[in-house]
C-alpha cells in the first residue's frame, strides 16, 4: 500500500517491503515518504512516562534484556527477553524499585556477584542516585520482594542526575560509574566503588567537568590507547556541545587525576543523544541528533588539516556536516542510530523525536541512497515524545528492529518490527 507519496520528476526507485511494492520518485537530495508504519509490539505499558531503554543480557541466554525508568510512574522495571518465538508478546517483568523522577536506569553488576543490579538516576526534587540490588540467585530475578533499593549518599540531594555509564575507571573494586546531570551545579563525574560495593556510604564522587544538561555518555577509545574514554553531549549552558573526556588510565584515576576535556564541536546547536562508531577500523564518526530537527555528523580531519568541501571546521582536529530533515512531518530531534536498515548495503539512519504532535511522525528512518535521502515512517503519527533508540534483531529474521519508549501518549516500552525480511 502506498501512502504520502511525494512525486518528483526524476529517478524511479522500486523497493519491496513485505508484500507491498513502494514506488518512490525522487531527485537526489530530496525526499519521499511512502510505505506503512512498522508493526509495534508492546513490551510493557503498565506505568506512566517510560524514559529510556538500556540493554544487557542479564540471564546469559544470549538475548538482550531491558531496564527502564518510568518518570511519572516512579518505578524502575526490568524486562526479560523471552526469545524470538515469544518476543511479540509482553515480556516477563519485575519492578526492582520505586523512586521519584527517574530519568535513567542501567544494568551494572555493582558488587561483582554475577547478577546484574540496576542503577537509577533521578532528577526533579529527588536529585539522588539509587542502587537496586538484585537477588543473589538468578532464578529469583523476577521476584520483586527480593530486590533492595538504596540511595547513594554522596549523590543525595546534590544534582539532577540524568545518565550513568558503568565503567571500571580505576582498576579496583569492580565496576565504577560515569555519571552526569543537568541544571544548577550540573557536572560529569564518576562514582568510585569502594572495597565493599554494598556499603553505599563508602562510594565517592569525583567531579570531572562542569555541565549544563548532559544527554549522552558513551564509552569509546578515542585515542587508541587501549582504555575507554567518554564521549558526551551537553545540550545547554556555556560549555554545551559534543566533547570527549580523555581517560588518563586506571592508575592516574585512582590517584585523583582529572580527565582532559576535548571539544569536538556543535557548540551552536542543541545536541541530544549521540551515536558513536567506527567502521572497518576507520576514525570514529559521531552522530548527534539536534533540535529543532536534523543531525550533525562529526569526523576527524586528516592530519589535522582543513575540512573537506561541503563540511565545516569544528573543535580542534574535527569537522562536521549537517543533515537537515524537513520538520513539517516529524517532531524535534531526540535520538539517532546508524545501521543498514533495509539490507541494501548502504548505511541508513534511525531517528526519534519529541513534540511529534498531531500527524507528525515520532520515529522515522532515513534511507540513504545514491539518489538522496528518503524519509521512511516507522512509528506513524501515534505517540508524542520518544526517547533513546536501540537497534536489535529481536525476531531473529536477519534485519534490525527498533526498541524505544514513549512517555506522553503512554505507549510505554515497545519495539518496531522491521519489515525488510
mmCIF file of C-alpha atoms in Angstrom:
data_model
loop_
_atom_site.group_PDB
_atom_site.id
_atom_site.type_symbol
_atom_site.label_atom_id
_atom_site.label_comp_id
_atom_site.label_asym_id
_atom_site.label_seq_id
_atom_site.Cartn_x
_atom_site.Cartn_y
_atom_site.Cartn_z
ATOM 1 C CA UNK A 1 0.000 0.000 0.000
ATOM 2 C CA UNK A 2 1.319 3.444 -0.918
ATOM 3 C CA UNK A 3 0.812 6.406 1.374
ATOM 4 C CA UNK A 4 2.003 10.030 1.269
ATOM 5 C CA UNK A 5 3.959 9.612 -1.952
ATOM 6 C CA UNK A 6 5.857 12.744 -2.901
ATOM 7 C CA UNK A 7 6.195 12.880 -6.673
ATOM 8 C CA UNK A 8 9.292 14.355 -8.274
ATOM 9 C CA UNK A 9 10.112 14.188 -11.992
ATOM 10 C CA UNK A 10 13.284 12.211 -11.740
ATOM 11 C CA UNK A 11 14.702 8.810 -10.815
ATOM 12 C CA UNK A 12 12.277 5.904 -10.297
ATOM 13 C CA UNK A 13 13.098 3.566 -7.424
ATOM 14 C CA UNK A 14 11.154 0.437 -6.503
ATOM 15 C CA UNK A 15 11.515 -1.239 -3.116
ATOM 16 C CA UNK A 16 9.815 -4.385 -1.854
ATOM 17 C CA UNK A 17 8.548 -4.153 1.722
ATOM 18 C CA UNK A 18 6.693 -7.271 2.834
ATOM 19 C CA UNK A 19 4.021 -7.869 0.216
ATOM 20 C CA UNK A 20 3.807 -4.198 -0.750
ATOM 21 C CA UNK A 21 5.651 -2.543 -3.620
ATOM 22 C CA UNK A 22 6.603 1.030 -2.835
ATOM 23 C CA UNK A 23 7.282 3.385 -5.707
ATOM 24 C CA UNK A 24 9.340 6.497 -4.956
ATOM 25 C CA UNK A 25 10.059 9.217 -7.463
ATOM 26 C CA UNK A 26 12.808 11.432 -6.116
ATOM 27 C CA UNK A 27 15.576 13.800 -7.028
ATOM 28 C CA UNK A 28 18.976 13.408 -5.386
ATOM 29 C CA UNK A 29 18.979 15.259 -2.086
ATOM 30 C CA UNK A 30 15.188 15.402 -1.889
ATOM 31 C CA UNK A 31 12.831 13.035 -0.133
ATOM 32 C CA UNK A 32 9.729 10.966 -0.486
ATOM 33 C CA UNK A 33 7.512 9.500 2.192
ATOM 34 C CA UNK A 34 5.990 6.133 1.407
ATOM 35 C CA UNK A 35 5.049 2.829 2.996
ATOM 36 C CA UNK A 36 3.137 1.988 6.123
ATOM 37 C CA UNK A 37 4.477 2.384 9.673
ATOM 38 C CA UNK A 38 6.199 -0.690 11.090
ATOM 39 C CA UNK A 39 4.231 -3.068 13.331
ATOM 40 C CA UNK A 40 4.549 -2.052 17.010
ATOM 41 C CA UNK A 41 4.825 -4.713 19.737
ATOM 42 C CA UNK A 42 4.263 -3.603 23.330
ATOM 43 C CA UNK A 43 6.717 -4.879 25.930
ATOM 44 C CA UNK A 44 5.083 -3.029 28.831
ATOM 45 C CA UNK A 45 2.551 -0.203 29.185
ATOM 46 C CA UNK A 46 1.695 -0.691 32.857
ATOM 47 C CA UNK A 47 3.009 2.623 34.224
ATOM 48 C CA UNK A 48 3.471 6.249 33.114
ATOM 49 C CA UNK A 49 6.302 8.116 31.434
ATOM 50 C CA UNK A 50 8.712 5.446 30.221
ATOM 51 C CA UNK A 51 12.024 7.252 29.857
ATOM 52 C CA UNK A 52 14.803 5.417 28.050
ATOM 53 C CA UNK A 53 15.761 1.796 27.352
ATOM 54 C CA UNK A 54 19.144 0.291 28.314
ATOM 55 C CA UNK A 55 20.174 -3.231 27.355
ATOM 56 C CA UNK A 56 22.169 -6.173 28.733
ATOM 57 C CA UNK A 57 21.909 -9.962 28.744
ATOM 58 C CA UNK A 58 21.183 -10.391 32.455
ATOM 59 C CA UNK A 59 20.489 -14.134 32.490
ATOM 60 C CA UNK A 60 23.050 -15.428 29.996
ATOM 61 C CA UNK A 61 20.544 -16.788 27.482
ATOM 62 C CA UNK A 62 22.009 -14.833 24.568
ATOM 63 C CA UNK A 63 19.092 -12.384 24.364
ATOM 64 C CA UNK A 64 19.290 -8.724 25.347
ATOM 65 C CA UNK A 65 17.064 -7.673 28.223
ATOM 66 C CA UNK A 66 15.832 -4.163 29.068
ATOM 67 C CA UNK A 67 15.665 -1.841 32.036
ATOM 68 C CA UNK A 68 13.608 1.350 32.053
ATOM 69 C CA UNK A 69 12.745 4.112 34.465
ATOM 70 C CA UNK A 70 9.130 5.307 34.440
ATOM 71 C CA UNK A 71 9.454 9.002 35.253
ATOM 72 C CA UNK A 72 5.857 9.865 36.103
ATOM 73 C CA UNK A 73 5.050 6.393 37.457
ATOM 74 C CA UNK A 74 8.051 6.454 39.795
ATOM 75 C CA UNK A 75 9.164 2.859 39.242
ATOM 76 C CA UNK A 76 12.220 1.093 37.817
ATOM 77 C CA UNK A 77 11.435 -2.063 35.862
ATOM 78 C CA UNK A 78 13.367 -4.880 34.187
ATOM 79 C CA UNK A 79 12.107 -6.914 31.211
ATOM 80 C CA UNK A 80 13.473 -10.353 30.341
ATOM 81 C CA UNK A 81 13.636 -11.061 26.635
ATOM 82 C CA UNK A 82 11.581 -14.241 26.059
ATOM 83 C CA UNK A 83 13.375 -15.119 22.811
ATOM 84 C CA UNK A 84 12.361 -14.704 19.161
ATOM 85 C CA UNK A 85 9.352 -17.033 19.300
ATOM 86 C CA UNK A 86 7.570 -15.041 22.034
ATOM 87 C CA UNK A 87 9.159 -11.620 21.542
ATOM 88 C CA UNK A 88 5.996 -10.075 20.083
ATOM 89 C CA UNK A 89 4.135 -10.717 23.364
ATOM 90 C CA UNK A 90 4.511 -8.718 26.568
ATOM 91 C CA UNK A 91 7.784 -9.640 28.239
ATOM 92 C CA UNK A 92 8.233 -11.125 31.736
ATOM 93 C CA UNK A 93 8.887 -8.144 34.005
ATOM 94 C CA UNK A 94 9.746 -7.123 37.552
ATOM 95 C CA UNK A 95 9.610 -3.825 39.416
ATOM 96 C CA UNK A 96 13.036 -3.540 41.039
ATOM 97 C CA UNK A 97 12.396 -0.344 42.972
ATOM 98 C CA UNK A 98 10.194 2.708 43.487
ATOM 99 C CA UNK A 99 11.886 6.128 43.182
ATOM 100 C CA UNK A 100 10.590 9.545 42.185
ATOM 101 C CA UNK A 101 11.530 11.293 38.901
ATOM 102 C CA UNK A 102 13.808 8.603 37.439
ATOM 103 C CA UNK A 103 15.476 9.842 34.270
ATOM 104 C CA UNK A 104 17.653 6.821 33.513
ATOM 105 C CA UNK A 105 18.117 3.205 34.549
ATOM 106 C CA UNK A 106 21.052 0.999 33.542
ATOM 107 C CA UNK A 107 22.277 -2.523 34.321
ATOM 108 C CA UNK A 108 25.537 -2.997 36.257
ATOM 109 C CA UNK A 109 26.887 -5.828 38.401
ATOM 110 C CA UNK A 110 27.868 -3.445 41.166
ATOM 111 C CA UNK A 111 29.031 -5.997 43.727
ATOM 112 C CA UNK A 112 30.571 -8.497 41.315
ATOM 113 C CA UNK A 113 28.369 -11.392 42.392
ATOM 114 C CA UNK A 114 27.497 -12.351 38.813
ATOM 115 C CA UNK A 115 23.949 -10.976 38.954
ATOM 116 C CA UNK A 116 23.046 -7.719 37.242
ATOM 117 C CA UNK A 117 21.881 -4.923 39.533
ATOM 118 C CA UNK A 118 20.278 -1.693 38.310
ATOM 119 C CA UNK A 119 21.364 1.926 38.814
ATOM 120 C CA UNK A 120 18.790 4.714 38.549
ATOM 121 C CA UNK A 121 19.442 8.442 38.133
ATOM 122 C CA UNK A 122 16.753 10.796 39.421
ATOM 123 C CA UNK A 123 16.168 14.468 38.751
ATOM 124 C CA UNK A 124 13.308 16.755 39.878
ATOM 125 C CA UNK A 125 13.208 17.234 43.637
ATOM 126 C CA UNK A 126 14.735 13.805 44.263
ATOM 127 C CA UNK A 127 18.214 14.717 42.927
ATOM 128 C CA UNK A 128 19.674 11.384 44.035
ATOM 129 C CA UNK A 129 21.045 8.183 42.503
ATOM 130 C CA UNK A 130 19.882 4.767 43.676
ATOM 131 C CA UNK A 131 21.268 1.239 43.583
ATOM 132 C CA UNK A 132 18.738 -1.540 43.100
ATOM 133 C CA UNK A 133 20.375 -4.726 44.355
ATOM 134 C CA UNK A 134 19.316 -7.892 42.557
ATOM 135 C CA UNK A 135 18.550 -11.195 44.303
ATOM 136 C CA UNK A 136 21.640 -13.338 44.785
ATOM 137 C CA UNK A 137 20.041 -16.260 42.983
ATOM 138 C CA UNK A 138 19.436 -15.597 39.287
ATOM 139 C CA UNK A 139 16.362 -17.825 39.277
ATOM 140 C CA UNK A 140 14.759 -15.349 41.713
ATOM 141 C CA UNK A 141 15.401 -12.379 39.431
ATOM 142 C CA UNK A 142 11.695 -11.731 38.790
ATOM 143 C CA UNK A 143 10.779 -11.788 42.485
ATOM 144 C CA UNK A 144 10.292 -8.095 43.322
ATOM 145 C CA UNK A 145 10.313 -8.772 47.069
ATOM 146 C CA UNK A 146 13.950 -9.878 46.886
ATOM 147 C CA UNK A 147 15.183 -6.645 45.283
ATOM 148 C CA UNK A 148 16.580 -3.961 47.613
ATOM 149 C CA UNK A 149 16.783 -0.228 46.822
ATOM 150 C CA UNK A 150 19.312 2.101 48.497
ATOM 151 C CA UNK A 151 20.102 5.758 47.919
ATOM 152 C CA UNK A 152 23.766 6.586 47.266
ATOM 153 C CA UNK A 153 24.620 9.124 49.996
ATOM 154 C CA UNK A 154 27.307 11.055 48.107
ATOM 155 C CA UNK A 155 24.741 11.841 45.391
ATOM 156 C CA UNK A 156 21.780 12.597 47.656
ATOM 157 C CA UNK A 157 20.156 15.988 47.008
ATOM 158 C CA UNK A 158 23.252 17.091 45.084
ATOM 159 C CA UNK A 159 22.361 17.313 41.397
ATOM 160 C CA UNK A 160 19.543 16.484 38.984
ATOM 161 C CA UNK A 161 21.058 13.198 37.829
ATOM 162 C CA UNK A 162 20.390 12.301 34.195
ATOM 163 C CA UNK A 163 22.520 9.417 32.915
ATOM 164 C CA UNK A 164 25.015 6.789 34.101
ATOM 165 C CA UNK A 165 27.613 4.718 32.267
ATOM 166 C CA UNK A 166 29.086 1.651 34.027
ATOM 167 C CA UNK A 167 32.870 1.583 33.594
ATOM 168 C CA UNK A 168 35.850 0.259 35.566
ATOM 169 C CA UNK A 169 37.673 3.564 35.953
ATOM 170 C CA UNK A 170 40.409 2.835 38.495
ATOM 171 C CA UNK A 171 41.031 -0.894 38.088
ATOM 172 C CA UNK A 172 39.985 -1.553 41.684
ATOM 173 C CA UNK A 173 36.915 -2.996 43.405
ATOM 174 C CA UNK A 174 34.981 -3.813 40.255
ATOM 175 C CA UNK A 175 32.710 -1.549 38.283
ATOM 176 C CA UNK A 176 32.545 2.226 38.797
ATOM 177 C CA UNK A 177 30.059 4.644 37.230
ATOM 178 C CA UNK A 178 30.474 7.662 34.974
ATOM 179 C CA UNK A 179 27.535 9.914 35.915
ATOM 180 C CA UNK A 180 26.040 13.190 34.704
ATOM 181 C CA UNK A 181 23.336 15.714 35.472
ATOM 182 C CA UNK A 182 21.552 18.906 34.414
ATOM 183 C CA UNK A 183 20.685 22.319 35.835
ATOM 184 C CA UNK A 184 22.253 24.007 38.840
ATOM 185 C CA UNK A 185 25.666 22.570 39.789
ATOM 186 C CA UNK A 186 25.468 20.096 36.865
ATOM 187 C CA UNK A 187 28.521 18.043 36.004
ATOM 188 C CA UNK A 188 30.082 14.960 34.504
ATOM 189 C CA UNK A 189 31.943 12.883 37.078
ATOM 190 C CA UNK A 190 32.497 9.364 38.327
ATOM 191 C CA UNK A 191 31.401 7.311 41.307
ATOM 192 C CA UNK A 192 34.256 5.301 42.806
ATOM 193 C CA UNK A 193 33.368 1.846 44.031
ATOM 194 C CA UNK A 194 34.755 1.023 47.496
ATOM 195 C CA UNK A 195 36.303 -2.247 48.652
ATOM 196 C CA UNK A 196 32.826 -3.331 49.731
ATOM 197 C CA UNK A 197 30.472 -2.061 46.990
ATOM 198 C CA UNK A 198 27.472 -2.963 49.163
ATOM 199 C CA UNK A 199 28.499 -0.230 51.592
ATOM 200 C CA UNK A 200 26.715 2.564 49.728
ATOM 201 C CA UNK A 201 28.028 5.179 52.195
ATOM 202 C CA UNK A 202 31.594 4.431 51.047
ATOM 203 C CA UNK A 203 31.068 5.303 47.373
ATOM 204 C CA UNK A 204 32.868 8.543 46.425
ATOM 205 C CA UNK A 205 32.046 11.136 43.780
ATOM 206 C CA UNK A 206 34.776 12.741 41.638
ATOM 207 C CA UNK A 207 33.799 15.785 39.562
ATOM 208 C CA UNK A 208 35.397 15.852 36.100
ATOM 209 C CA UNK A 209 33.684 18.739 34.308
ATOM 210 C CA UNK A 210 31.000 21.372 34.790
ATOM 211 C CA UNK A 211 27.962 20.899 32.558
ATOM 212 C CA UNK A 212 24.573 22.317 31.643
ATOM 213 C CA UNK A 213 22.349 19.393 30.613
ATOM 214 C CA UNK A 214 24.086 16.166 29.682
ATOM 215 C CA UNK A 215 22.187 13.836 27.339
ATOM 216 C CA UNK A 216 24.685 11.134 26.339
ATOM 217 C CA UNK A 217 27.643 9.332 27.870
ATOM 218 C CA UNK A 218 29.282 6.828 25.505
ATOM 219 C CA UNK A 219 32.370 4.762 26.276
ATOM 220 C CA UNK A 220 34.733 4.752 23.274
ATOM 221 C CA UNK A 221 38.518 4.553 22.866
ATOM 222 C CA UNK A 222 39.021 7.892 21.109
ATOM 223 C CA UNK A 223 42.842 7.958 21.243
ATOM 224 C CA UNK A 224 43.560 4.260 20.582
ATOM 225 C CA UNK A 225 45.446 3.808 23.846
ATOM 226 C CA UNK A 226 43.518 0.739 24.960
ATOM 227 C CA UNK A 227 41.178 2.271 27.522
ATOM 228 C CA UNK A 228 37.698 3.726 27.232
ATOM 229 C CA UNK A 229 37.283 7.469 27.043
ATOM 230 C CA UNK A 230 33.883 9.148 27.379
ATOM 231 C CA UNK A 231 32.064 10.908 24.541
ATOM 232 C CA UNK A 232 29.293 13.201 25.756
ATOM 233 C CA UNK A 233 26.662 15.631 24.534
ATOM 234 C CA UNK A 234 25.827 18.665 26.655
ATOM 235 C CA UNK A 235 22.774 20.446 25.279
ATOM 236 C CA UNK A 236 22.662 23.600 27.426
ATOM 237 C CA UNK A 237 24.858 26.232 29.052
ATOM 238 C CA UNK A 238 28.166 27.942 28.459
ATOM 239 C CA UNK A 239 30.052 24.690 27.813
ATOM 240 C CA UNK A 240 27.460 22.985 25.639
ATOM 241 C CA UNK A 241 28.410 20.899 22.635
ATOM 242 C CA UNK A 242 29.808 17.479 21.791
ATOM 243 C CA UNK A 243 33.010 16.583 23.617
ATOM 244 C CA UNK A 244 35.195 13.754 24.809
ATOM 245 C CA UNK A 245 36.926 13.268 28.131
ATOM 246 C CA UNK A 246 40.324 11.583 27.912
ATOM 247 C CA UNK A 247 40.796 8.696 30.319
ATOM 248 C CA UNK A 248 44.212 9.170 31.995
ATOM 249 C CA UNK A 249 44.399 5.480 32.858
ATOM 250 C CA UNK A 250 43.371 3.470 35.879
ATOM 251 C CA UNK A 251 46.420 4.265 37.984
ATOM 252 C CA UNK A 252 46.150 8.018 37.412
ATOM 253 C CA UNK A 253 42.405 7.952 38.042
ATOM 254 C CA UNK A 254 42.899 6.077 41.303
ATOM 255 C CA UNK A 255 45.293 8.857 42.343
ATOM 256 C CA UNK A 256 42.709 11.545 41.609
ATOM 257 C CA UNK A 257 43.831 12.725 38.176
ATOM 258 C CA UNK A 258 41.453 14.779 36.064
ATOM 259 C CA UNK A 259 40.304 13.823 32.582
ATOM 260 C CA UNK A 260 41.307 16.213 29.781
ATOM 261 C CA UNK A 261 38.291 17.875 28.153
ATOM 262 C CA UNK A 262 38.375 17.858 24.326
ATOM 263 C CA UNK A 263 35.835 19.855 22.325
ATOM 264 C CA UNK A 264 34.516 18.064 19.244
ATOM 265 C CA UNK A 265 32.057 20.767 18.161
ATOM 266 C CA UNK A 266 28.390 21.570 17.895
ATOM 267 C CA UNK A 267 28.594 24.479 20.341
ATOM 268 C CA UNK A 268 25.982 26.468 18.395
ATOM 269 C CA UNK A 269 23.420 23.642 18.399
ATOM 270 C CA UNK A 270 21.281 21.874 20.996
ATOM 271 C CA UNK A 271 22.776 18.379 20.899
ATOM 272 C CA UNK A 272 20.625 15.490 22.066
ATOM 273 C CA UNK A 273 21.532 11.761 22.034
ATOM 274 C CA UNK A 274 24.675 10.555 20.246
ATOM 275 C CA UNK A 275 25.746 7.548 18.241
ATOM 276 C CA UNK A 276 29.495 6.831 18.162
ATOM 277 C CA UNK A 277 31.035 4.195 15.915
ATOM 278 C CA UNK A 278 33.995 3.253 13.773
ATOM 279 C CA UNK A 279 33.571 1.155 10.654
ATOM 280 C CA UNK A 280 36.331 -1.171 9.456
ATOM 281 C CA UNK A 281 38.935 0.357 11.759
ATOM 282 C CA UNK A 282 38.497 3.896 10.454
ATOM 283 C CA UNK A 283 38.493 7.013 12.612
ATOM 284 C CA UNK A 284 35.449 7.447 14.838
ATOM 285 C CA UNK A 285 32.303 9.059 13.493
ATOM 286 C CA UNK A 286 29.902 10.791 15.869
ATOM 287 C CA UNK A 287 26.266 11.471 15.019
ATOM 288 C CA UNK A 288 24.307 13.931 17.116
ATOM 289 C CA UNK A 289 20.557 14.413 16.860
ATOM 290 C CA UNK A 290 19.907 18.144 17.165
ATOM 291 C CA UNK A 291 16.953 20.400 17.783
ATOM 292 C CA UNK A 292 14.780 21.557 16.148
ATOM 293 C CA UNK A 293 15.315 18.783 13.558
ATOM 294 C CA UNK A 294 18.208 17.131 11.793
ATOM 295 C CA UNK A 295 21.586 15.779 12.782
ATOM 296 C CA UNK A 296 25.243 16.701 12.737
ATOM 297 C CA UNK A 297 27.911 14.214 11.678
ATOM 298 C CA UNK A 298 31.366 14.836 13.179
ATOM 299 C CA UNK A 299 34.516 13.361 11.645
ATOM 300 C CA UNK A 300 38.231 13.659 12.326
ATOM 301 C CA UNK A 301 40.222 15.829 9.942
ATOM 302 C CA UNK A 302 43.028 14.056 8.135
ATOM 303 C CA UNK A 303 46.367 15.003 9.730
ATOM 304 C CA UNK A 304 44.685 17.968 11.406
ATOM 305 C CA UNK A 305 44.064 19.605 8.024
ATOM 306 C CA UNK A 306 41.218 21.657 6.617
ATOM 307 C CA UNK A 307 37.645 20.385 6.321
ATOM 308 C CA UNK A 308 36.753 18.756 3.044
ATOM 309 C CA UNK A 309 34.346 20.572 0.680
ATOM 310 C CA UNK A 310 30.798 20.750 1.994
ATOM 311 C CA UNK A 311 31.843 20.465 5.640
ATOM 312 C CA UNK A 312 32.818 22.986 8.312
ATOM 313 C CA UNK A 313 35.564 23.190 10.902
ATOM 314 C CA UNK A 314 34.568 22.314 14.478
ATOM 315 C CA UNK A 315 36.717 21.639 17.552
ATOM 316 C CA UNK A 316 40.478 21.153 17.114
ATOM 317 C CA UNK A 317 41.021 18.389 14.549
ATOM 318 C CA UNK A 318 37.312 17.907 13.832
ATOM 319 C CA UNK A 319 34.960 18.787 11.000
ATOM 320 C CA UNK A 320 31.243 18.283 10.522
ATOM 321 C CA UNK A 321 28.446 18.228 8.033
ATOM 322 C CA UNK A 322 24.761 18.722 8.761
ATOM 323 C CA UNK A 323 21.812 16.671 7.522
ATOM 324 C CA UNK A 324 18.669 18.757 7.704
ATOM 325 C CA UNK A 325 15.350 16.913 7.975
ATOM 326 C CA UNK A 326 12.207 18.739 6.860
ATOM 327 C CA UNK A 327 10.294 19.473 10.055
ATOM 328 C CA UNK A 328 6.752 19.535 8.745
ATOM 329 C CA UNK A 329 6.303 15.762 9.107
ATOM 330 C CA UNK A 330 8.418 14.969 12.174
ATOM 331 C CA UNK A 331 8.876 16.219 15.734
ATOM 332 C CA UNK A 332 12.035 17.730 17.207
ATOM 333 C CA UNK A 333 15.225 15.672 17.283
ATOM 334 C CA UNK A 334 15.954 13.276 20.165
ATOM 335 C CA UNK A 335 17.972 10.139 19.281
ATOM 336 C CA UNK A 336 19.937 8.762 16.340
ATOM 337 C CA UNK A 337 21.371 5.378 15.324
ATOM 338 C CA UNK A 338 23.285 4.302 12.238
ATOM 339 C CA UNK A 339 22.892 0.880 10.560
ATOM 340 C CA UNK A 340 21.864 -0.789 7.297
ATOM 341 C CA UNK A 341 18.116 -0.928 7.902
ATOM 342 C CA UNK A 342 16.832 -2.324 4.589
ATOM 343 C CA UNK A 343 19.814 -4.599 3.847
ATOM 344 C CA UNK A 344 20.793 -2.799 0.643
ATOM 345 C CA UNK A 345 24.424 -2.353 1.670
ATOM 346 C CA UNK A 346 24.036 1.358 2.457
ATOM 347 C CA UNK A 347 24.313 2.857 5.926
ATOM 348 C CA UNK A 348 20.940 4.270 6.965
ATOM 349 C CA UNK A 349 19.837 6.304 9.980
ATOM 350 C CA UNK A 350 17.048 5.779 12.524
ATOM 351 C CA UNK A 351 15.792 8.980 14.148
ATOM 352 C CA UNK A 352 13.452 9.576 17.077
ATOM 353 C CA UNK A 353 11.661 12.766 18.060
ATOM 354 C CA UNK A 354 9.931 14.706 20.780
ATOM 355 C CA UNK A 355 6.966 17.020 20.123
ATOM 356 C CA UNK A 356 5.578 14.722 17.424
ATOM 357 C CA UNK A 357 2.136 16.244 17.789
ATOM 358 C CA UNK A 358 -0.849 15.678 15.519
ATOM 359 C CA UNK A 359 0.069 13.971 12.266
ATOM 360 C CA UNK A 360 3.818 14.254 12.830
ATOM 361 C CA UNK A 361 5.968 11.113 12.998
ATOM 362 C CA UNK A 362 7.952 10.357 16.167
ATOM 363 C CA UNK A 363 10.278 7.683 14.725
ATOM 364 C CA UNK A 364 11.496 7.524 11.123
ATOM 365 C CA UNK A 365 14.358 6.008 9.234
ATOM 366 C CA UNK A 366 16.411 7.880 6.676
ATOM 367 C CA UNK A 367 17.033 5.734 3.626
ATOM 368 C CA UNK A 368 20.439 6.910 2.443
ATOM 369 C CA UNK A 369 20.882 6.038 -1.236
ATOM 370 C CA UNK A 370 22.902 7.287 -4.168
ATOM 371 C CA UNK A 371 19.759 9.183 -5.210
ATOM 372 C CA UNK A 372 19.495 11.089 -1.948
ATOM 373 C CA UNK A 373 17.758 10.761 1.407
ATOM 374 C CA UNK A 374 14.265 9.277 1.647
ATOM 375 C CA UNK A 375 12.318 9.719 4.877
ATOM 376 C CA UNK A 376 10.515 6.488 5.768
ATOM 377 C CA UNK A 377 7.969 6.202 8.607
ATOM 378 C CA UNK A 378 8.444 3.773 11.474
ATOM 379 C CA UNK A 379 6.033 4.971 14.155
ATOM 380 C CA UNK A 380 3.423 6.770 12.106
ATOM 381 C CA UNK A 381 1.584 9.618 13.890
ATOM 382 C CA UNK A 382 0.926 7.705 17.136
ATOM 383 C CA UNK A 383 2.902 8.946 20.127
ATOM 384 C CA UNK A 384 4.388 12.330 21.011
ATOM 385 C CA UNK A 385 7.656 12.076 22.974
ATOM 386 C CA UNK A 386 10.042 9.282 22.038
ATOM 387 C CA UNK A 387 13.437 8.584 23.574
ATOM 388 C CA UNK A 388 16.666 6.627 23.211
ATOM 389 C CA UNK A 389 16.769 4.156 20.289
ATOM 390 C CA UNK A 390 18.298 0.668 20.391
ATOM 391 C CA UNK A 391 18.697 -1.486 17.268
ATOM 392 C CA UNK A 392 18.476 -5.260 17.817
ATOM 393 C CA UNK A 393 17.292 -8.191 15.672
ATOM 394 C CA UNK A 394 14.680 -9.285 18.182
ATOM 395 C CA UNK A 395 12.782 -11.739 15.982
ATOM 396 C CA UNK A 396 15.938 -13.358 14.535
ATOM 397 C CA UNK A 397 14.910 -12.764 10.927
ATOM 398 C CA UNK A 398 18.151 -11.090 9.858
ATOM 399 C CA UNK A 399 17.192 -7.411 9.972
ATOM 400 C CA UNK A 400 17.429 -4.857 12.780
ATOM 401 C CA UNK A 401 14.326 -3.946 14.740
ATOM 402 C CA UNK A 402 13.907 -0.747 16.781
ATOM 403 C CA UNK A 403 13.441 -0.698 20.564
ATOM 404 C CA UNK A 404 12.370 2.555 22.199
ATOM 405 C CA UNK A 405 9.773 4.075 24.522
ATOM 406 C CA UNK A 406 7.255 6.915 24.526
ATOM 407 C CA UNK A 407 6.261 8.948 27.579
ATOM 408 C CA UNK A 408 3.458 11.374 26.669
ATOM 409 C CA UNK A 409 0.803 9.199 25.000
ATOM 410 C CA UNK A 410 1.818 6.384 27.387
ATOM 411 C CA UNK A 411 2.661 3.902 24.675
ATOM 412 C CA UNK A 412 5.221 2.568 27.153
ATOM 413 C CA UNK A 413 8.146 0.328 26.209
ATOM 414 C CA UNK A 414 7.895 -1.408 22.829
ATOM 415 C CA UNK A 415 9.656 -2.427 19.662
ATOM 416 C CA UNK A 416 9.004 -1.887 15.979
ATOM 417 C CA UNK A 417 9.294 -4.883 13.672
ATOM 418 C CA UNK A 418 11.473 -4.178 10.641
ATOM 419 C CA UNK A 419 9.566 -5.360 7.546
ATOM 420 C CA UNK A 420 12.659 -5.725 5.342
ATOM 421 C CA UNK A 421 12.630 -9.530 5.678
#
